[in-house]
Each structure stands twice: as C-alpha cells, then as structure tokens.
XYZ file of C-alpha atoms in Angstrom:
737
model
C -21.820 12.810 38.716
C -19.087 10.063 40.266
C -15.652 12.321 39.210
C -17.103 15.308 39.566
C -17.823 13.785 43.483
C -14.366 12.117 43.407
C -13.282 15.401 42.337
C -15.347 17.438 45.725
C -13.965 14.390 47.752
C -10.105 15.385 46.743
C -10.698 18.911 47.327
C -11.463 18.654 50.347
C -8.807 16.374 51.184
C -6.955 19.011 50.244
C -8.090 22.228 51.869
C -8.438 20.596 55.177
C -3.971 19.966 54.363
C -3.735 22.586 53.305
C -5.541 24.440 56.414
C -3.079 21.984 58.659
C 0.048 23.515 57.071
C -1.478 27.142 57.504
C -2.029 26.649 61.082
C 1.125 25.456 61.487
C 2.892 28.048 60.068
C 1.302 30.530 61.785
C 2.697 28.819 65.224
C 6.128 29.751 63.726
C 5.158 33.770 63.506
C 7.342 35.595 60.645
C 10.118 33.231 60.408
C 8.986 30.362 58.526
C 10.867 27.498 57.518
C 12.215 27.289 53.647
C 10.540 23.450 53.663
C 7.190 24.630 55.479
C 6.319 27.475 52.870
C 7.100 25.027 49.863
C 4.939 22.543 50.784
C 2.166 25.343 51.533
C 2.488 27.061 48.281
C 2.594 23.320 46.585
C -0.841 23.011 48.906
C -2.089 26.047 47.660
C -1.096 25.240 43.766
C -3.309 22.396 44.329
C -6.479 23.320 46.429
C -6.951 26.325 43.603
C -6.010 23.273 40.546
C -8.372 21.703 42.226
C -11.580 24.401 42.597
C -10.681 25.308 39.126
C -11.005 21.486 37.754
C -14.197 21.654 39.898
C -16.003 24.808 37.740
C -15.230 22.594 34.586
C -17.122 19.617 36.103
C -19.728 21.847 37.234
C -19.917 23.164 33.880
C -19.325 26.939 35.353
C -16.878 29.549 33.803
C -13.882 30.321 35.792
C -11.948 33.043 35.177
C -8.736 31.508 36.641
C -8.984 28.899 33.850
C -6.055 29.739 31.467
C -7.584 28.626 28.206
C -6.385 29.638 24.991
C -7.138 25.971 22.831
C -8.794 27.184 19.692
C -12.437 26.965 18.200
C -11.522 23.443 15.724
C -14.160 24.307 13.977
C -13.470 22.618 10.862
C -14.845 18.380 10.195
C -13.295 15.554 12.811
C -13.726 12.325 11.535
C -12.294 8.485 12.764
C -9.343 8.487 14.616
C -10.877 6.695 17.562
C -7.903 4.332 18.487
C -5.735 7.255 18.524
C -7.361 9.453 20.633
C -7.878 7.397 23.063
C -4.332 5.917 23.296
C -3.749 9.974 24.094
C -5.976 9.957 26.150
C -4.082 7.394 28.530
C -1.103 9.046 27.842
C -2.980 12.539 29.885
C -3.447 10.517 32.270
C -1.480 9.954 35.525
C -1.214 6.543 35.974
C 1.068 7.166 32.592
C 4.160 7.935 34.040
C 5.703 10.008 30.746
C 5.649 13.580 29.788
C 2.447 12.980 27.331
C 2.524 12.601 23.867
C 4.215 13.020 20.621
C 2.266 12.479 17.213
C 4.196 13.207 14.417
C 2.897 11.757 10.437
C 3.705 13.624 7.217
C 1.682 16.590 6.174
C -2.227 16.768 6.512
C -2.485 14.577 8.181
C -4.398 16.039 10.982
C -2.164 16.039 13.197
C -3.100 19.829 15.075
C -6.631 18.810 14.794
C -5.473 15.670 16.282
C -4.343 17.532 19.543
C -7.316 19.610 19.420
C -9.899 17.536 19.591
C -8.035 15.065 22.618
C -7.212 19.364 24.540
C -11.463 19.755 24.274
C -11.911 16.265 24.971
C -9.683 16.933 28.042
C -11.107 19.629 29.387
C -14.770 17.840 29.193
C -12.795 15.574 31.598
C -11.741 18.252 33.456
C -8.173 16.766 33.347
C -6.203 20.120 33.785
C -5.937 22.913 35.067
C -4.751 25.057 32.111
C -4.954 23.845 28.549
C -2.667 26.244 26.658
C -2.127 25.871 23.080
C 1.155 27.007 20.972
C 1.631 27.167 17.531
C 5.764 27.098 15.565
C 3.159 26.534 11.708
C 4.182 28.662 9.429
C 2.428 27.542 6.381
C -1.576 27.521 6.109
C -2.795 25.478 2.740
C -5.837 26.274 1.942
C -8.012 26.516 -1.655
C -5.882 29.580 -2.421
C -2.670 28.000 -2.013
C -0.367 28.650 0.182
C 0.341 31.464 3.211
C 2.618 32.364 4.963
C 2.245 32.718 9.039
C 4.548 36.003 9.409
C 4.476 35.480 13.562
C 5.053 31.857 14.197
C 6.907 31.003 16.787
C 10.780 29.950 16.400
C 12.542 29.233 19.786
C 12.087 27.319 23.181
C 12.718 30.501 24.647
C 9.550 32.495 22.810
C 6.736 29.442 23.806
C 8.093 29.499 27.003
C 7.221 33.747 27.218
C 3.940 32.775 25.125
C 3.233 29.802 28.278
C 4.027 32.660 31.113
C 1.924 34.803 29.086
C -1.244 31.948 29.472
C -0.249 31.175 32.659
C -0.984 34.377 33.830
C 2.704 35.159 35.163
C 3.967 38.534 33.745
C 7.686 38.407 35.910
C 8.283 35.323 33.875
C 7.667 36.793 30.704
C 9.167 39.867 31.501
C 12.867 38.248 32.643
C 15.735 38.719 29.862
C 17.870 35.265 30.698
C 15.829 32.809 29.028
C 17.964 30.315 31.359
C 15.709 31.482 34.290
C 12.759 31.714 32.262
C 12.226 27.845 32.216
C 13.286 27.290 35.253
C 10.509 30.061 36.417
C 8.098 28.713 34.192
C 8.823 24.887 35.608
C 8.769 26.156 39.355
C 5.136 27.646 38.006
C 4.536 24.387 37.663
C 4.935 22.636 40.067
C 1.751 21.734 42.192
C -0.496 22.161 38.797
C -1.437 20.145 36.455
C -1.632 22.056 33.002
C -1.860 20.386 29.421
C 0.577 22.109 27.438
C 0.243 21.658 23.727
C 3.415 22.463 21.611
C 2.098 22.464 17.331
C 4.271 22.028 14.540
C 8.152 21.732 15.690
C 9.357 20.759 13.148
C 9.646 24.101 11.651
C 12.650 25.041 14.263
C 16.456 23.813 13.723
C 17.538 20.279 15.813
C 18.825 22.485 18.287
C 16.325 24.151 19.364
C 13.892 20.601 18.931
C 16.234 19.914 21.267
C 16.288 21.788 24.085
C 12.161 21.156 23.528
C 12.526 17.666 24.084
C 14.801 18.246 27.433
C 12.042 20.327 28.691
C 9.286 18.369 28.634
C 10.969 15.928 30.068
C 11.841 18.323 33.254
C 7.803 19.074 33.364
C 6.857 18.100 36.954
C 3.502 15.781 38.002
C 1.188 15.271 37.086
C 1.622 17.817 34.293
C 1.129 17.095 30.327
C 2.312 17.581 26.875
C 1.410 17.147 23.123
C 3.959 17.521 20.687
C 3.050 17.612 17.210
C 5.274 17.135 14.603
C 6.247 16.080 10.855
C 9.604 15.206 12.339
C 9.963 12.067 14.883
C 10.591 13.140 18.640
C 9.704 12.096 22.381
C 11.702 9.326 23.387
C 10.026 9.386 26.653
C 6.573 10.321 25.661
C 4.125 7.742 24.248
C 4.312 8.367 20.351
C 1.291 7.952 17.688
C 2.396 8.043 13.723
C -0.576 9.188 12.271
C -1.776 7.082 8.849
C -4.393 7.826 6.212
C -7.881 8.156 6.937
C -9.880 4.440 6.832
C -11.492 4.946 2.566
C -15.220 4.945 4.872
C -14.434 7.932 6.937
C -12.553 9.853 4.145
C -15.441 9.027 3.269
C -17.593 10.859 5.785
C -15.636 12.808 6.014
C -16.427 14.778 2.172
C -19.811 14.844 3.248
C -19.751 16.163 6.695
C -17.508 19.180 4.554
C -20.477 18.773 1.977
C -23.204 19.953 4.784
C -21.737 23.150 5.271
C -21.445 23.236 1.524
C -23.998 22.874 -0.444
C -22.300 23.275 -3.596
C -20.108 20.138 -2.701
C -23.038 18.669 -1.010
C -24.378 18.652 -4.927
C -21.399 17.489 -6.521
C -21.209 14.665 -3.951
C -24.269 13.486 -4.735
C -23.976 13.543 -8.049
C -21.012 11.216 -8.480
C -20.432 8.315 -9.135
C -19.383 6.237 -5.733
C -16.553 5.211 -8.030
C -14.989 8.444 -8.452
C -15.043 9.216 -4.105
C -12.852 6.167 -4.612
C -10.853 6.866 -6.544
C -10.574 10.728 -4.664
C -9.686 8.326 -1.793
C -6.958 6.356 -3.601
C -4.826 9.643 -4.695
C -5.551 11.593 -1.554
C -3.717 8.843 -0.292
C -6.062 8.963 2.508
C -4.519 12.642 3.672
C -7.154 15.116 5.253
C -5.044 18.213 3.872
C -5.409 16.701 0.174
C -8.977 15.672 0.166
C -9.863 18.814 2.104
C -7.436 20.705 -0.413
C -9.418 18.855 -3.309
C -12.929 18.997 -1.603
C -12.439 23.258 -1.417
C -11.607 22.906 -5.631
C -15.086 22.192 -5.629
C -16.815 24.108 -3.111
C -15.144 27.268 -3.177
C -13.554 27.646 -7.020
C -16.608 25.653 -8.597
C -15.106 22.896 -10.208
C -16.443 19.357 -10.627
C -15.411 16.497 -8.499
C -13.863 14.473 -11.387
C -12.019 17.620 -12.729
C -10.165 18.753 -8.799
C -10.005 14.888 -8.955
C -7.399 15.340 -11.717
C -5.917 18.914 -10.056
C -5.470 16.217 -7.244
C -3.273 14.033 -9.421
C -1.706 16.494 -11.374
C -1.049 18.555 -8.178
C 2.530 17.029 -7.564
C 3.966 19.739 -9.720
C 2.441 22.757 -8.283
C 3.505 25.436 -5.189
C 0.299 23.994 -3.780
C -0.495 21.474 -1.747
C 3.336 18.860 -3.034
C 5.558 21.858 -1.534
C 3.084 22.192 1.179
C 3.991 18.837 2.330
C 7.597 18.185 1.083
C 9.263 20.708 0.610
C 11.130 21.891 3.709
C 11.694 18.297 4.887
C 13.141 17.624 1.245
C 15.965 20.287 1.633
C 17.775 18.181 4.255
C 17.673 14.895 2.087
C 20.947 13.629 1.015
C 22.216 11.514 -1.655
C 21.950 8.344 -0.341
C 18.271 9.152 0.809
C 17.035 10.431 -2.542
C 18.079 6.837 -3.131
C 16.513 4.952 -0.763
C 13.894 7.168 -1.145
C 14.347 6.721 -5.263
C 14.421 2.785 -4.236
C 11.494 2.941 -2.500
C 9.312 3.918 -4.999
C 9.798 1.331 -6.578
C 9.015 -1.208 -3.546
C 4.936 -1.755 -3.545
C 4.838 -3.911 -0.454
C 7.351 -2.471 2.402
C 10.938 -3.433 1.952
C 13.574 -4.805 4.069
C 16.960 -2.632 4.411
C 18.696 -5.972 3.155
C 16.405 -5.611 -0.316
C 16.468 -1.963 -0.011
C 20.788 -2.782 -0.319
C 20.773 -5.814 -3.080
C 18.912 -3.200 -5.252
C 20.466 0.092 -4.783
C 24.018 -1.198 -3.783
C 24.490 0.933 -0.675
C 26.138 -0.957 2.030
C 23.294 -1.740 5.170
C 24.590 0.661 7.498
C 24.300 3.272 4.862
C 20.832 1.995 4.057
C 19.616 1.746 8.488
C 21.755 5.527 8.289
C 19.203 6.698 5.666
C 15.409 5.414 6.997
C 16.604 6.753 10.216
C 16.359 10.163 9.039
C 13.883 9.457 6.687
C 11.406 8.176 9.452
C 12.515 10.948 11.566
C 11.374 13.113 8.618
C 8.285 11.516 8.164
C 8.815 10.356 4.656
C 9.122 6.957 5.432
C 7.066 4.713 7.638
C 8.497 2.049 9.523
C 6.165 -1.077 10.106
C 5.948 -4.273 11.635
C 9.098 -6.683 11.378
C 11.644 -3.867 10.282
C 10.416 -3.736 7.043
C 10.173 0.137 5.412
C 7.005 1.834 3.428
C 6.342 5.216 1.763
C 2.620 6.553 2.626
C 0.566 7.399 -1.237
C 0.947 11.105 -1.313
C 5.373 10.573 -0.658
C 4.997 7.640 -3.764
C 3.403 10.474 -5.726
C 5.980 13.171 -4.923
C 9.177 11.334 -5.108
C 7.478 10.060 -8.833
C 7.019 13.488 -10.032
C 10.587 14.117 -8.414
C 12.314 11.536 -10.764
C 10.404 12.835 -13.512
C 11.239 12.555 -17.505
C 12.811 8.837 -17.986
C 14.043 9.482 -21.425
C 17.675 9.636 -19.984
C 19.264 9.127 -16.926
C 19.216 12.573 -16.575
C 16.939 14.690 -13.337
C 13.688 16.535 -13.189
C 12.819 20.178 -10.498
C 9.553 20.132 -8.917
C 7.528 23.438 -7.560
C 10.410 23.184 -4.719
C 13.184 23.044 -6.639
C 14.006 19.243 -5.821
C 15.625 17.012 -8.113
C 15.885 13.116 -8.076
C 18.356 11.689 -9.753
C 16.279 8.823 -12.217
C 19.516 6.542 -12.834
C 19.163 5.065 -8.564
C 14.901 4.182 -9.236
C 15.900 2.327 -12.845
C 18.636 0.172 -11.243
C 16.272 -0.993 -8.205
C 13.966 -2.187 -11.749
C 17.355 -4.157 -12.870
C 16.810 -5.947 -9.557
C 13.017 -6.680 -10.230
C 13.748 -7.421 -13.360
C 17.234 -9.618 -12.690
C 14.763 -11.166 -9.533
C 12.604 -12.012 -12.312
C 14.729 -13.595 -14.257
C 16.583 -15.924 -12.178
C 13.061 -17.422 -10.682
C 10.648 -16.976 -13.743
C 11.338 -18.043 -17.589
C 10.735 -21.965 -18.695
C 8.229 -23.853 -16.822
C 11.050 -26.220 -15.609
C 11.370 -23.216 -12.402
C 7.717 -23.946 -11.135
C 10.179 -24.984 -7.945
C 10.896 -20.644 -7.317
C 7.454 -19.179 -8.907
C 7.013 -19.617 -5.113
C 9.417 -15.955 -4.677
C 7.912 -15.020 -8.066
C 4.694 -14.550 -5.569
C 5.594 -13.492 -2.638
C 6.880 -10.651 -4.772
C 4.078 -10.086 -7.236
C 2.618 -6.734 -5.946
C 6.702 -5.320 -6.480
C 6.450 -7.104 -9.624
C 3.903 -5.658 -11.331
C 4.424 -2.406 -10.230
C 7.540 -2.840 -11.653
C 5.822 -3.359 -15.244
C 3.985 -0.423 -14.618
C 6.549 2.200 -13.993
C 8.281 0.867 -17.162
C 5.317 0.715 -19.372
C 4.797 4.473 -18.178
C 8.985 5.411 -18.274
C 9.149 3.720 -22.091
C 5.944 5.684 -23.310
C 4.655 3.052 -25.226
C 0.819 4.878 -25.110
C 1.814 7.423 -26.945
C 5.455 6.911 -28.834
C 8.576 4.740 -27.530
C 10.820 7.497 -26.017
C 13.135 4.923 -23.939
C 15.402 2.405 -25.377
C 16.894 0.967 -21.640
C 13.153 0.314 -20.016
C 11.112 -0.599 -22.898
C 13.654 -3.614 -22.714
C 13.843 -4.334 -20.102
C 9.812 -4.238 -19.907
C 10.471 -7.146 -23.075
C 12.591 -9.283 -20.422
C 10.178 -9.067 -17.839
C 7.360 -10.066 -19.569
C 8.974 -12.871 -21.253
C 10.426 -14.181 -17.726
C 7.037 -14.008 -16.247
C 4.017 -15.585 -18.250
C 4.718 -19.004 -17.496
C 4.574 -17.488 -13.946
C 1.064 -16.113 -13.993
C -0.138 -18.409 -16.635
C 0.253 -21.530 -13.932
C -0.805 -19.257 -11.341
C -3.888 -18.135 -12.617
C -2.783 -14.456 -13.208
C -4.523 -14.415 -16.638
C -5.611 -11.195 -17.251
C -2.908 -9.587 -15.986
C -0.493 -11.805 -18.280
C -2.904 -10.160 -21.730
C -1.609 -7.002 -20.728
C 1.693 -8.086 -20.325
C 1.616 -8.830 -23.313
C 0.099 -6.543 -25.145
C 2.736 -3.755 -23.672
C 5.624 -5.716 -24.765
C 3.595 -6.215 -28.291
C 4.071 -3.082 -28.705
C 7.319 -2.145 -27.491
C 8.649 -4.935 -30.030
C 6.748 -3.199 -32.856
C 7.938 0.160 -31.621
C 11.605 -1.301 -31.645
C 11.578 -3.550 -35.054
C 11.908 -6.490 -32.153
C 9.665 -8.878 -34.548
C 10.130 -12.016 -32.322
C 9.506 -10.421 -29.237
C 6.210 -8.575 -30.505
C 5.777 -11.829 -31.710
C 6.052 -13.761 -27.638
C 4.314 -11.036 -26.445
C 1.022 -11.618 -29.183
C 1.690 -15.418 -28.609
C 0.991 -15.412 -24.678
C -2.223 -13.065 -25.428
C -3.444 -15.550 -27.927
C -3.221 -18.434 -25.296
C -4.695 -16.262 -23.157
C -8.205 -15.622 -24.994
C -7.391 -19.623 -26.369
C -7.987 -20.988 -22.532
C -10.602 -18.749 -22.585
C -13.022 -20.196 -25.581
C -12.859 -15.921 -27.153
C -12.144 -17.376 -30.290
C -11.985 -14.395 -32.108
C -9.745 -12.785 -30.070
C -7.192 -15.460 -30.065
C -7.304 -15.558 -34.071
C -6.624 -11.741 -34.341
C -3.798 -12.397 -31.958
C -2.923 -15.492 -33.285
C -2.301 -13.760 -36.794
C 0.123 -10.737 -35.867
C 1.937 -12.759 -33.702
C 2.746 -15.314 -37.827
C 2.853 -11.463 -38.985
C 5.422 -10.725 -36.638
C 7.150 -14.676 -36.716
C 7.564 -13.453 -40.810
C 9.125 -10.045 -40.439
C 11.776 -11.354 -37.574
C 10.759 -14.520 -36.116
C 13.343 -17.940 -36.323
C 12.264 -21.411 -37.861
C 11.397 -22.354 -34.751
C 9.469 -19.855 -33.736
C 7.362 -19.295 -37.278
C 6.824 -23.169 -36.241
C 5.152 -21.838 -32.954
C 2.874 -18.958 -34.854
C 1.931 -22.130 -37.029
C 0.590 -24.329 -34.474
C -1.687 -21.965 -32.933
C -2.945 -21.530 -35.956
C -4.292 -24.995 -35.499
C -5.311 -25.004 -31.341
C -7.494 -21.750 -33.475
C -8.487 -24.173 -36.086
C -9.414 -26.961 -33.798
C -11.630 -24.651 -31.196
C -13.447 -23.587 -34.586
C -13.727 -27.289 -34.612
C -11.890 -27.469 -38.288
C -10.450 -30.719 -37.132
C -8.910 -31.494 -41.146
C -7.281 -27.732 -41.271
C -6.087 -28.204 -37.757
C -4.308 -32.115 -38.347
C -3.117 -30.006 -41.386
C -1.107 -28.041 -39.687
C -0.432 -30.209 -36.747
C 2.091 -32.738 -39.297
C 3.679 -29.338 -40.515
C 4.976 -28.570 -37.296
C 5.594 -31.116 -36.531
C 7.570 -31.832 -39.595
C 10.100 -28.583 -38.652
C 10.263 -29.295 -34.820
C 11.881 -33.409 -35.811
C 14.451 -31.380 -38.282
C 15.060 -28.618 -35.622
C 15.152 -32.104 -33.065
C 13.304 -30.290 -30.756
C 12.194 -33.044 -28.427
C 9.352 -31.008 -26.351
C 8.011 -28.948 -28.744
C 7.889 -32.169 -30.915
C 6.134 -33.516 -27.808
C 3.481 -30.184 -28.034
C 3.158 -31.567 -32.152
C 2.146 -35.425 -31.125
C -0.272 -34.089 -28.335
C -1.991 -31.430 -30.213
C -2.688 -34.161 -32.890
C -3.704 -37.051 -30.378
C -6.112 -34.970 -29.446
C -7.067 -34.589 -33.039
C -7.609 -38.429 -33.439
C -9.392 -38.539 -30.200
C -12.121 -36.031 -31.719
C -12.227 -37.839 -34.591
C -12.901 -40.872 -32.771
C -9.441 -42.845 -34.077
C -8.444 -43.789 -30.469
C -5.506 -46.033 -31.483
C -4.264 -43.134 -33.501
C -4.233 -40.754 -30.388
C -3.216 -43.241 -28.045
C -0.159 -43.746 -29.694
C 0.952 -40.093 -30.647
C -0.353 -39.185 -26.789
C 2.077 -41.496 -25.639
C 5.119 -40.949 -27.965
C 4.955 -37.605 -26.555
C 4.702 -39.027 -22.875
C 7.952 -41.675 -23.430
C 9.478 -37.858 -24.214
C 8.601 -36.405 -21.580
C 8.882 -39.198 -19.038
C 13.027 -39.035 -20.328
C 13.325 -34.990 -20.404
C 11.679 -35.748 -16.270
C 9.787 -32.367 -16.994
C 6.623 -32.762 -14.876
C 4.552 -30.154 -16.039
C 4.176 -31.958 -19.588
C 4.140 -34.809 -17.732
C 1.350 -34.280 -16.355
C -0.462 -32.876 -19.603
C -0.270 -35.794 -21.415
C -1.286 -38.101 -18.401
C -4.568 -36.384 -18.478
C -4.659 -36.182 -21.184
C -4.874 -40.002 -21.947
C -7.245 -40.008 -18.895
C -9.007 -38.225 -21.191
C -8.936 -40.638 -24.316
C -9.989 -43.529 -21.340
C -13.199 -41.762 -20.916
C -13.680 -41.415 -24.013
C -12.978 -45.089 -24.309
C -15.527 -45.784 -22.107
C -12.863 -47.341 -19.651
C -12.896 -45.015 -15.633
C -11.016 -48.015 -14.376
C -8.127 -47.283 -16.175
C -8.875 -43.244 -16.400
C -8.386 -43.218 -13.045
C -4.738 -44.211 -12.146
C -4.155 -41.434 -15.262
C -5.631 -38.910 -13.302
C -4.775 -39.481 -9.700
C -1.412 -39.102 -11.125
C -2.139 -35.804 -13.182
C -3.445 -34.503 -10.211
C -0.685 -34.877 -8.058
C 2.053 -33.573 -10.937
C 0.117 -30.551 -11.440
C -0.508 -29.863 -8.058
C 2.649 -29.865 -6.979
C 4.240 -27.755 -10.166
C 0.811 -25.160 -9.271
C -0.334 -24.545 -12.597
C -4.126 -24.418 -11.774
C -6.374 -24.818 -15.197
C -4.514 -28.187 -15.174
C -5.403 -29.267 -11.537
C -9.289 -28.180 -12.821
C -8.825 -29.886 -15.425
C -7.133 -33.176 -13.031
C -10.338 -33.032 -10.668
C -12.650 -32.368 -13.243
C -11.684 -36.355 -15.329
C -11.521 -37.892 -11.400
C -15.064 -36.560 -10.832
C -16.423 -37.943 -13.707
C -14.780 -41.058 -12.625
C -16.024 -41.264 -9.362
C -19.575 -40.196 -10.938
C -18.949 -43.512 -13.559
C -18.344 -45.510 -10.002
C -21.254 -44.667 -8.204
C -19.205 -41.847 -5.740
C -21.191 -39.358 -6.010
C -20.874 -36.770 -2.871
C -16.811 -37.600 -3.501
C -17.600 -36.728 -6.980
C -19.132 -33.673 -6.586
C -16.393 -32.193 -3.816
C -13.818 -32.330 -6.719
C -16.161 -31.437 -9.164
C -16.744 -27.659 -7.011
C -13.495 -27.430 -6.935
C -12.408 -27.551 -10.411
C -15.350 -24.584 -10.633
C -14.032 -23.052 -8.224
C -10.905 -22.750 -10.427
C -12.300 -22.336 -13.642
C -14.640 -19.072 -12.780
C -12.122 -17.616 -11.288
C -9.760 -18.013 -14.587
C -12.899 -17.560 -17.313
C -11.934 -21.075 -18.124
C -13.277 -22.744 -21.716
C -14.486 -25.876 -20.014
C -16.557 -23.823 -16.808
C -20.100 -24.456 -18.572
C -19.219 -28.160 -18.735
C -17.521 -28.291 -14.992
C -21.911 -26.592 -14.605
C -23.108 -29.079 -15.675
C -21.612 -32.116 -13.718
C -21.708 -30.216 -10.541
C -25.575 -29.745 -11.098
C -25.419 -33.460 -12.330
C -23.847 -34.981 -9.361
C -25.651 -32.871 -7.002
C -28.895 -34.489 -8.147
C -27.216 -37.640 -7.878
C -25.818 -37.367 -3.899
C -29.141 -35.485 -3.207
C -31.003 -39.193 -4.598
C -28.379 -41.444 -2.176
C-alpha cells in the first residue's frame, strides 16, 4: 500500500507539471519552442509510464503495458542472494544500466533473469517488460533441438524491442543506425526493462555493439543480459555457480510433484545416491533437469540415469549443448591451461600454472582472461582460478585415452592433447619428491599439507590413466604413481592420513607387480602392512607382510629383505610371540650391522628393547634403547630420537619411576610436536598423563589423556582402548578431588 500511495503522489505531481507545460504551450499558438515541445513529450511519457505502473500495483491489466515475458512454468529454487543483487541493480539508486548474468551453460541464467523480471513486475518497477532471446538450441530429455528463428544481431533485437513497444515506424526503418537511434529516443521518459537473452550465440562484433547500446540506455530504463561470455563492464555482473546441495534436493522434490514416476523413484532412492547425483551434475540445474527427465520421461531408475549422466561427456546431447560452441574458439594455449586446471583440484594461481605448463605468465594471463570470459573458468578471490565440475568432466573426456600421448575426440569433435596434462602431473610428482620423501624432510611437509587435495587428485588420475584396475596400459603414468607414493608415504603417516596411505600403497603394490618392479611392489605392501600394524589389525598386517616378503624375495635388495623380516618380527610381537620376535630382530640387527646401516640398526635395537621390556628384562631393554638413541642423537634425527625417548619413558613407568619418566616424555612430546608425527604425539601425551596421574594431578592428566584420545580415535590407533580406560579413570579421580 505504501508503494501504491507513493506512486500515486508521484503521478499527481507529474500530472500537475504536465498541465503547466500544456498551458505554457497554449500561450504560444502554433509556434511552440523546440525545448518546450521536448519537455512536454517527455513529461507525457512520464505520466503514461506512471499510470501504467500504478495500474500494475492496483492489480489492473493495462492494455498499454508492453509485456512479452515468457510464462516461466518450470521449477525455480534458491538464488536468493543473486535475486537480491539483481533487484538492487534495477533500482534507481544503482547508476549502471542494469545487470549481466553469466556462467556456463545450464546454470539457470535465463531462469534467474525471468524470475527477477516477474518480481520487478509484481513491484511495478517498470512500464514495459520485453524479453528477446538469441538462443539457438534447446536441450530436453530427447536431446538437443535447434531454434531456427533465433536472433543474430543488434538490429534484430532492436526490431523486436520496437515491435514490443508498439513503435511500428521504427520497425519499418531501413537504416540500422537510425533504428538504434530512434529506439533510444523512444525510450526517453520511459521506464522499460529490456532482457537480452543468450548473447553468447552472437559474434564478437554484434556483442560489442549491444554493449555500446545498453551503455547509452536513457535513465531510468534498465537491461538484463544473460550470456555464457562475460560482458557489460558498466553493469552489475553476477556469475552463476552451482546450486547448493540442499537447493538441488529441493529442485528434485519440486520436479517430482509434477511427475509421479519421478516422485516414486526419488522416494525409493537412498540419500547417498541423490548426493552422488548432485555431485555428478556439479550442481548444474540443466544437468539435473536432463537427468531427472531420463527418469520422468524414459522410465529409467535414478541409478541408471545417474550412470548416463556420468557417461554423458561423450554424448552429443548434454555436454555438446553446454560446451561445443565455446570449445570451437579455444587456442592451443587455452587447451593447455584447461588441461592443467583439470589436474588442480583446488583453485590455481597464475604462477603455479606457469610452472606446471612451461607457458609464460603473460600467455597464461591471456588464456585465463579468455576462458573466464567464456565461463569455462571461474576467477576467485586472490587471483586464483578453478574449473566448474562439469567443465572438469568435459576436459577429462576430451583428453580421452592415455596409453600414448595422443588426442581423443568428443562428440563435438573437440580434441585435447594429453601431453599437457602429463606435464602437469609430472609437475606434482616432482613437487612431492622435492618436499616429501624421508622423515628428515618433515620441515617441508606443510607444503604437502597445503597441496594435499591436488596431490590426492593427481594420485587418483595417475591410477585411472595407468589402468591398474583392469590391466596396466600406461607405463609412464604407472611409474609416476610409484614415484608419488614413495614421496608421500612418510608425510601421510606423520600427518595422520592413514587411510590414504593404505590406498596409495595398495595401488603401488598392484603397479609394481604388473611392471615386475618387485622392490616397488614390496614397499607398497610394507606401507599398507605398517598402517594395519599400528591399528592392531594384525591378520591384515600379516597378509600384507607376506606379500611384501614374497615381492622382496623376487626383486628386493638385501636391505629390503631385512626390512621384510623386521616386519614379520613386529607382527610376532603384536601376537605376543616374543621369542620369535626376538629371534627375527636379532637376525635383522646382524644384517644391518653388516651393511653399516646405522638408522636401520637403531630401529632393530629399539625393537629388541621393546621385547626385553615385555619380558621384564628392564636392564637389557634400557641398554638396547639407549644404544639406539645414541645413534640418532649423533645423526641428529629428531623423529627417531622422539621414538626412543618415548621408549625410555615407558620403561621408566614399568619400573615405577614416574619422576624419571617425566623429562623423557616431555622431551619426546616436544620433538614429536616439532616433527608433526601425530601418533607419537598421542603416545607422549598418554605417557605424560600417566606420570601426572602418579603425581595426583588428575585434571592436568585428564587434559593430556583427552588430547591423546582424540588423535588415536581419528587414527583408529591400536592403543585407543587403553586410552579410553585412562580417561575414564582420570575422570573419576578428578571428580573426587
């Protein structure tokens, strides 16, 4: 009501001003000054515009209201922030000509424009609402359909807008420049909303002319442009990204309301399948709609439709509709950048892309600018660039087969050279080898942590390209996978990525066997067994230890074979077969002494100390462990020093010497925290908590025990149960204080 009353007051003032101008005109007779005539015509347009807008608020259907907005009957969900930004852009307070909505195909640009236009009409913001589209293709569940009557130039748009405004004289003009000028003149004094849809189908010259035209729009007219290409520098620009998962699920439910078959399937489908559908679609409304249409109209189950979506990158329908036109314009550098970005699982900076591709920074910048304009790449805060999930899938499909450096066609005929992708994969393997590897390199593990998502994605890509799930088909990527896993394992183990370490170790074991690289296969098996051992999954550890032993017998060095024997000793000790463990550890110690491998000798000594401690032979245990510690103090290896300080702390507790144990655990904890080995941090915290318990400082002990419990719970560590017991015991004691 307030808007209606305010508009009525504005109309009354405009009518009084018009009356004054008409009275002034009457005083001149037939010789009316030009400026007065112009003022009079513009005021007449203003009054007419206000009358039309007021009739909208009053619920009256004015015959003089130009309005050809399509009746958008499909489901619209989400986009609340984008709608608010569009409405702000259409207000008088915003001085730009309007808003540009861009983004990759299928993201709902046209739907958002129409939603905003209908909302503007409800609020009577304009006296005309005109929609004209240059859309050339439509996608349905049946496939892509051509639009034969699509507009292709600024002049054709001007004709349609003039027709919508009832300006037949402008429509009939033969000079295109005059038509544009006349349309702009006709808009003066009006408040029209012009919607220019799907401008990416026009050539660059026509798009530039449209940009110039909308910049000249007389105030308070406004425009909304939708395009897969970024345009409209003087407008508010909204780049549409994926729907949130909750919005996508709402879209599915709303679609089900009008399609009983779809509703039935949705109700019968597990939530995790619907989440998988969302992820496969990349939150793209059109991809979701296409997939749901397979269920509603073709009778597929959602699982089958999901599989069709996952395989759609090589079909002429969905992905051809979304990407084919843009892909035709890509330069060689553009394709190289896309091939690089598909490997980056997190947004990449320009410098990183230059390092990974060997392109110059300026070449990268030029390509990124063009790819952002095409909506194939998203520009994020901090000058970082990333791919939409559907773009990633498209490029991966365009890279195609990987058994040689070759190209593979998509349905659209677009080809990408996989050599660029391989170069980026090698870049990440080199990165892992530079900052990972031996435990002494723990100071650079933060760099691996920062890039873990990228490194994990590289590992998965290498596995897929190597083809180890079926049969090995790519020697180059298979070797890169081995190099990557060997570089990452200590980092993964230190930082608590144990599940990931198991997965990579299993892959490398398979690759090593396929290549007859027995040492590599053996180390992959060792890494898997080690995690299972530290989780007290003894049978699994024993199985992988046997596979390691077999691989090392076929192709490992004497040192590698000794490590396999040592692992057998660890498993025997975990099974409480202490005499067997001791025998195996002595065998290993003799080999490492002969090989003059000091760090390996120290590990064997510490293991013998653990056996002696379990047997109650504390003096022997102390001698073994101190000899191991002396080796690593001399070498300066802080990670191994922390292990041996912890072993001495546990020995002191077994001897009921908490005062002696305290500085040992404190030293171990400080070193473990510096090195960043999570399981050992928990070990030292647990040991200190036991010391504090002996000292009667239960609250402090409980804090440390809870911290250890949290780490061990995340790791599924073998000592989790005893940590639970310590926590509960300390809680009871703390409550009694």
